[in-house]
Amino acid sequence: MSRRKIILGAVALVMATVVLTTSAFVYVLHVYAGDAASTLRLFRAMQIIKSRYVENTSADTLLTGAIKGMVSSLGDPHSIYMDPKMFKDFMVETEGSFGGVGIVLGAKEKVLTVVSPIEGTPGEKAGIKSGDSIIKINGQDTKTMALDEAVSKIRGPEGTQVTLTILRGQDIRDYTLTRSNIQIKTVSGKMLPENIGYMRISMFNEQTNNEFVKKYQELEKEGMKAIILDLRDNPGGLLDECVKVANKFVPKGPVVSVVTRDGRRDTSTSNLEAVKYPCVVLVNGGSASASEIVAGAIQDTGAGTLVGTKTFGKGSVQTIMRLDGGAAIKLTIAKYYTPGGRSINGVGIEPDVKVDLPEKRDGTEMRDTQLGKVLEIVKSKMR
């Protein structure tokens, strides 16, 4: 009798579980009918491929392809799926050194574009310029290549080579570059005549603010009376670091606001009581992302004058979401706005004073007309 009760109890438990599970599934189908139907269609496609495709294919391969397709369907060049190798390579960049040719890439109108070459690297020495389009990497067309996939293909061990096919205007040319260990020192500076401090920031990584503060203090000890901040060909980097640097230029108040799709706003602020020195900022088409945050905040608050050409126009924020197996998704989750409420995504920032830089001719060092204009403006501010 007791055995029969146990069996009946077990059967009842199984039936209850089935009922509850089915009810929950039906509820999900009812509440999220569209999403559930799409999910079922996805698994149905996987089932068909696994059972009917001419060769054996693993579920992992199919799921990876599905994830790539989902992210790609967003049409956002900054949102990508990263396999374990690509993710590992990506994480190295902000640490300050990596193997590559020293060019920072972006996407303009779905074309792989050089945001800026990094000073002293193989890319810069070979003559690759901001605005160059990379149409092939080692002979492989880049039209359907995700941004970070292209970065992964260009990077590699020191001493190895990579060939980039560059479109510049109407000219197409192959550049065969030897990769090196790219050590990034992001801040440099010096004192110019009449106690004008000059500081250049090449990008914003984990060391930038520490390097910047050290050089800034050195110039102050030398008697700095005005400052030129050179953000040309600065492709951006870490948001926190650029906000810290902005605290030396932007008066007390907002520096940048990050706004998510649900309208939630996270504003980073400056604690600077008053602008300390007359300031002029150099920008160009290679100034992007974090460097645009600094430039936009200085312009909106009247803390300085922007000189050069229109900036790149990357005003979106990405976050890294890890997946199982060492992979990850880099996803655009917000847009940033300047203190004046501007979104510069896809638009860029127009300088207060527009000055083009002459093309460098082979074998001829051209005068930096932008810096010349900046010196003229900053001297007028010191009077």
PDB file of N, CA and C in Angstrom, residues 273-312:
ATOM      1  N   GLU A 273      36.816  75.628  -9.638  1.00  0.00           N
ATOM      2  CA  GLU A 273      36.123  76.835  -9.197  1.00  0.00           C
ATOM      3  C   GLU A 273      36.133  77.932 -10.254  1.00  0.00           C
ATOM      4  N   ALA A 274      37.256  78.062 -10.961  1.00  0.00           N
ATOM      5  CA  ALA A 274      37.352  79.096 -12.001  1.00  0.00           C
ATOM      6  C   ALA A 274      38.422  78.692 -13.003  1.00  0.00           C
ATOM      7  N   VAL A 275      38.242  79.102 -14.248  1.00  0.00           N
ATOM      8  CA  VAL A 275      39.247  78.819 -15.283  1.00  0.00           C
ATOM      9  C   VAL A 275      40.529  79.543 -14.919  1.00  0.00           C
ATOM     10  N   LYS A 276      41.631  78.805 -14.899  1.00  0.00           N
ATOM     11  CA  LYS A 276      42.880  79.340 -14.367  1.00  0.00           C
ATOM     12  C   LYS A 276      43.730  80.050 -15.421  1.00  0.00           C
ATOM     13  N   TYR A 277      43.732  79.519 -16.650  1.00  0.00           N
ATOM     14  CA  TYR A 277      44.598  80.074 -17.695  1.00  0.00           C
ATOM     15  C   TYR A 277      43.807  80.280 -18.991  1.00  0.00           C
ATOM     16  N   PRO A 278      44.169  81.303 -19.776  1.00  0.00           N
ATOM     17  CA  PRO A 278      43.617  81.390 -21.130  1.00  0.00           C
ATOM     18  C   PRO A 278      43.936  80.104 -21.877  1.00  0.00           C
ATOM     19  N   CYS A 279      42.967  79.602 -22.646  1.00  0.00           N
ATOM     20  CA  CYS A 279      43.127  78.280 -23.249  1.00  0.00           C
ATOM     21  C   CYS A 279      42.651  78.278 -24.696  1.00  0.00           C
ATOM     22  N   VAL A 280      43.424  77.623 -25.551  1.00  0.00           N
ATOM     23  CA  VAL A 280      43.022  77.383 -26.932  1.00  0.00           C
ATOM     24  C   VAL A 280      43.226  75.902 -27.216  1.00  0.00           C
ATOM     25  N   VAL A 281      42.251  75.286 -27.893  1.00  0.00           N
ATOM     26  CA  VAL A 281      42.266  73.844 -28.141  1.00  0.00           C
ATOM     27  C   VAL A 281      42.357  73.580 -29.642  1.00  0.00           C
ATOM     28  N   LEU A 282      43.280  72.701 -30.026  1.00  0.00           N
ATOM     29  CA  LEU A 282      43.438  72.297 -31.417  1.00  0.00           C
ATOM     30  C   LEU A 282      42.657  71.018 -31.681  1.00  0.00           C
ATOM     31  N   VAL A 283      41.817  71.009 -32.729  1.00  0.00           N
ATOM     32  CA  VAL A 283      41.041  69.819 -33.083  1.00  0.00           C
ATOM     33  C   VAL A 283      41.081  69.627 -34.603  1.00  0.00           C
ATOM     34  N   ASN A 284      40.787  68.384 -35.034  1.00  0.00           N
ATOM     35  CA  ASN A 284      40.651  68.113 -36.471  1.00  0.00           C
ATOM     36  C   ASN A 284      39.760  66.896 -36.677  1.00  0.00           C
ATOM     37  N   GLY A 285      39.711  66.391 -37.888  1.00  0.00           N
ATOM     38  CA  GLY A 285      38.858  65.250 -38.193  1.00  0.00           C
ATOM     39  C   GLY A 285      39.245  63.978 -37.500  1.00  0.00           C
ATOM     40  N   GLY A 286      40.440  63.936 -36.925  1.00  0.00           N
ATOM     41  CA  GLY A 286      40.881  62.768 -36.158  1.00  0.00           C
ATOM     42  C   GLY A 286      40.585  62.880 -34.679  1.00  0.00           C
ATOM     43  N   SER A 287      39.979  63.978 -34.258  1.00  0.00           N
ATOM     44  CA  SER A 287      39.577  64.160 -32.854  1.00  0.00           C
ATOM     45  C   SER A 287      38.217  63.505 -32.672  1.00  0.00           C
ATOM     46  N   ALA A 288      38.153  62.474 -31.853  1.00  0.00           N
ATOM     47  CA  ALA A 288      36.912  61.698 -31.757  1.00  0.00           C
ATOM     48  C   ALA A 288      36.606  61.309 -30.319  1.00  0.00           C
ATOM     49  N   SER A 289      35.336  61.031 -30.066  1.00  0.00           N
ATOM     50  CA  SER A 289      34.869  60.414 -28.831  1.00  0.00           C
ATOM     51  C   SER A 289      35.300  61.212 -27.594  1.00  0.00           C
ATOM     52  N   ALA A 290      36.177  60.644 -26.765  1.00  0.00           N
ATOM     53  CA  ALA A 290      36.565  61.301 -25.509  1.00  0.00           C
ATOM     54  C   ALA A 290      37.211  62.659 -25.741  1.00  0.00           C
ATOM     55  N   SER A 291      37.971  62.804 -26.818  1.00  0.00           N
ATOM     56  CA  SER A 291      38.575  64.112 -27.092  1.00  0.00           C
ATOM     57  C   SER A 291      37.501  65.130 -27.492  1.00  0.00           C
ATOM     58  N   GLU A 292      36.423  64.653 -28.136  1.00  0.00           N
ATOM     59  CA  GLU A 292      35.303  65.537 -28.460  1.00  0.00           C
ATOM     60  C   GLU A 292      34.537  65.942 -27.207  1.00  0.00           C
ATOM     61  N   ILE A 293      34.509  65.074 -26.201  1.00  0.00           N
ATOM     62  CA  ILE A 293      33.873  65.423 -24.933  1.00  0.00           C
ATOM     63  C   ILE A 293      34.593  66.609 -24.298  1.00  0.00           C
ATOM     64  N   VAL A 294      35.920  66.532 -24.246  1.00  0.00           N
ATOM     65  CA  VAL A 294      36.711  67.619 -23.657  1.00  0.00           C
ATOM     66  C   VAL A 294      36.541  68.893 -24.476  1.00  0.00           C
ATOM     67  N   ALA A 295      36.690  68.780 -25.794  1.00  0.00           N
ATOM     68  CA  ALA A 295      36.583  69.957 -26.658  1.00  0.00           C
ATOM     69  C   ALA A 295      35.192  70.573 -26.590  1.00  0.00           C
ATOM     70  N   GLY A 296      34.158  69.734 -26.607  1.00  0.00           N
ATOM     71  CA  GLY A 296      32.783  70.232 -26.558  1.00  0.00           C
ATOM     72  C   GLY A 296      32.474  70.944 -25.252  1.00  0.00           C
ATOM     73  N   ALA A 297      32.992  70.406 -24.140  1.00  0.00           N
ATOM     74  CA  ALA A 297      32.753  71.029 -22.838  1.00  0.00           C
ATOM     75  C   ALA A 297      33.462  72.378 -22.739  1.00  0.00           C
ATOM     76  N   ILE A 298      34.684  72.450 -23.261  1.00  0.00           N
ATOM     77  CA  ILE A 298      35.424  73.709 -23.237  1.00  0.00           C
ATOM     78  C   ILE A 298      34.721  74.752 -24.107  1.00  0.00           C
ATOM     79  N   GLN A 299      34.219  74.323 -25.260  1.00  0.00           N
ATOM     80  CA  GLN A 299      33.532  75.254 -26.152  1.00  0.00           C
ATOM     81  C   GLN A 299      32.206  75.731 -25.555  1.00  0.00           C
ATOM     82  N   ASP A 300      31.403  74.798 -25.038  1.00  0.00           N
ATOM     83  CA  ASP A 300      30.077  75.150 -24.518  1.00  0.00           C
ATOM     84  C   ASP A 300      30.145  76.074 -23.305  1.00  0.00           C
ATOM     85  N   THR A 301      31.185  75.897 -22.485  1.00  0.00           N
ATOM     86  CA  THR A 301      31.294  76.698 -21.259  1.00  0.00           C
ATOM     87  C   THR A 301      32.084  77.986 -21.468  1.00  0.00           C
ATOM     88  N   GLY A 302      32.600  78.184 -22.684  1.00  0.00           N
ATOM     89  CA  GLY A 302      33.380  79.386 -22.955  1.00  0.00           C
ATOM     90  C   GLY A 302      34.731  79.386 -22.273  1.00  0.00           C
ATOM     91  N   ALA A 303      35.204  78.200 -21.880  1.00  0.00           N
ATOM     92  CA  ALA A 303      36.472  78.100 -21.160  1.00  0.00           C
ATOM     93  C   ALA A 303      37.676  78.233 -22.079  1.00  0.00           C
ATOM     94  N   GLY A 304      37.454  78.158 -23.380  1.00  0.00           N
ATOM     95  CA  GLY A 304      38.553  78.261 -24.325  1.00  0.00           C
ATOM     96  C   GLY A 304      38.024  78.368 -25.736  1.00  0.00           C
ATOM     97  N   THR A 305      38.936  78.497 -26.679  1.00  0.00           N
ATOM     98  CA  THR A 305      38.599  78.641 -28.095  1.00  0.00           C
ATOM     99  C   THR A 305      39.075  77.413 -28.856  1.00  0.00           C
ATOM    100  N   LEU A 306      38.214  76.858 -29.709  1.00  0.00           N
ATOM    101  CA  LEU A 306      38.577  75.708 -30.527  1.00  0.00           C
ATOM    102  C   LEU A 306      39.060  76.184 -31.894  1.00  0.00           C
ATOM    103  N   VAL A 307      40.205  75.641 -32.322  1.00  0.00           N
ATOM    104  CA  VAL A 307      40.809  76.026 -33.594  1.00  0.00           C
ATOM    105  C   VAL A 307      41.137  74.766 -34.392  1.00  0.00           C
ATOM    106  N   GLY A 308      40.908  74.809 -35.703  1.00  0.00           N
ATOM    107  CA  GLY A 308      41.263  73.675 -36.561  1.00  0.00           C
ATOM    108  C   GLY A 308      40.151  73.364 -37.534  1.00  0.00           C
ATOM    109  N   THR A 309      39.811  72.075 -37.634  1.00  0.00           N
ATOM    110  CA  THR A 309      38.745  71.632 -38.531  1.00  0.00           C
ATOM    111  C   THR A 309      37.740  70.783 -37.763  1.00  0.00           C
ATOM    112  N   LYS A 310      36.597  70.500 -38.400  1.00  0.00           N
ATOM    113  CA  LYS A 310      35.518  69.768 -37.732  1.00  0.00           C
ATOM    114  C   LYS A 310      35.980  68.408 -37.227  1.00  0.00           C
ATOM    115  N   THR A 311      35.497  68.036 -36.039  1.00  0.00           N
ATOM    116  CA  THR A 311      35.891  66.774 -35.412  1.00  0.00           C
ATOM    117  C   THR A 311      35.155  65.594 -36.038  1.00  0.00           C
ATOM    118  N   PHE A 312      35.519  64.391 -35.620  1.00  0.00           N
ATOM    119  CA  PHE A 312      35.055  63.149 -36.248  1.00  0.00           C
ATOM    120  C   PHE A 312      33.555  62.917 -36.086  1.00  0.00           C
TER     121      PHE A 312
END
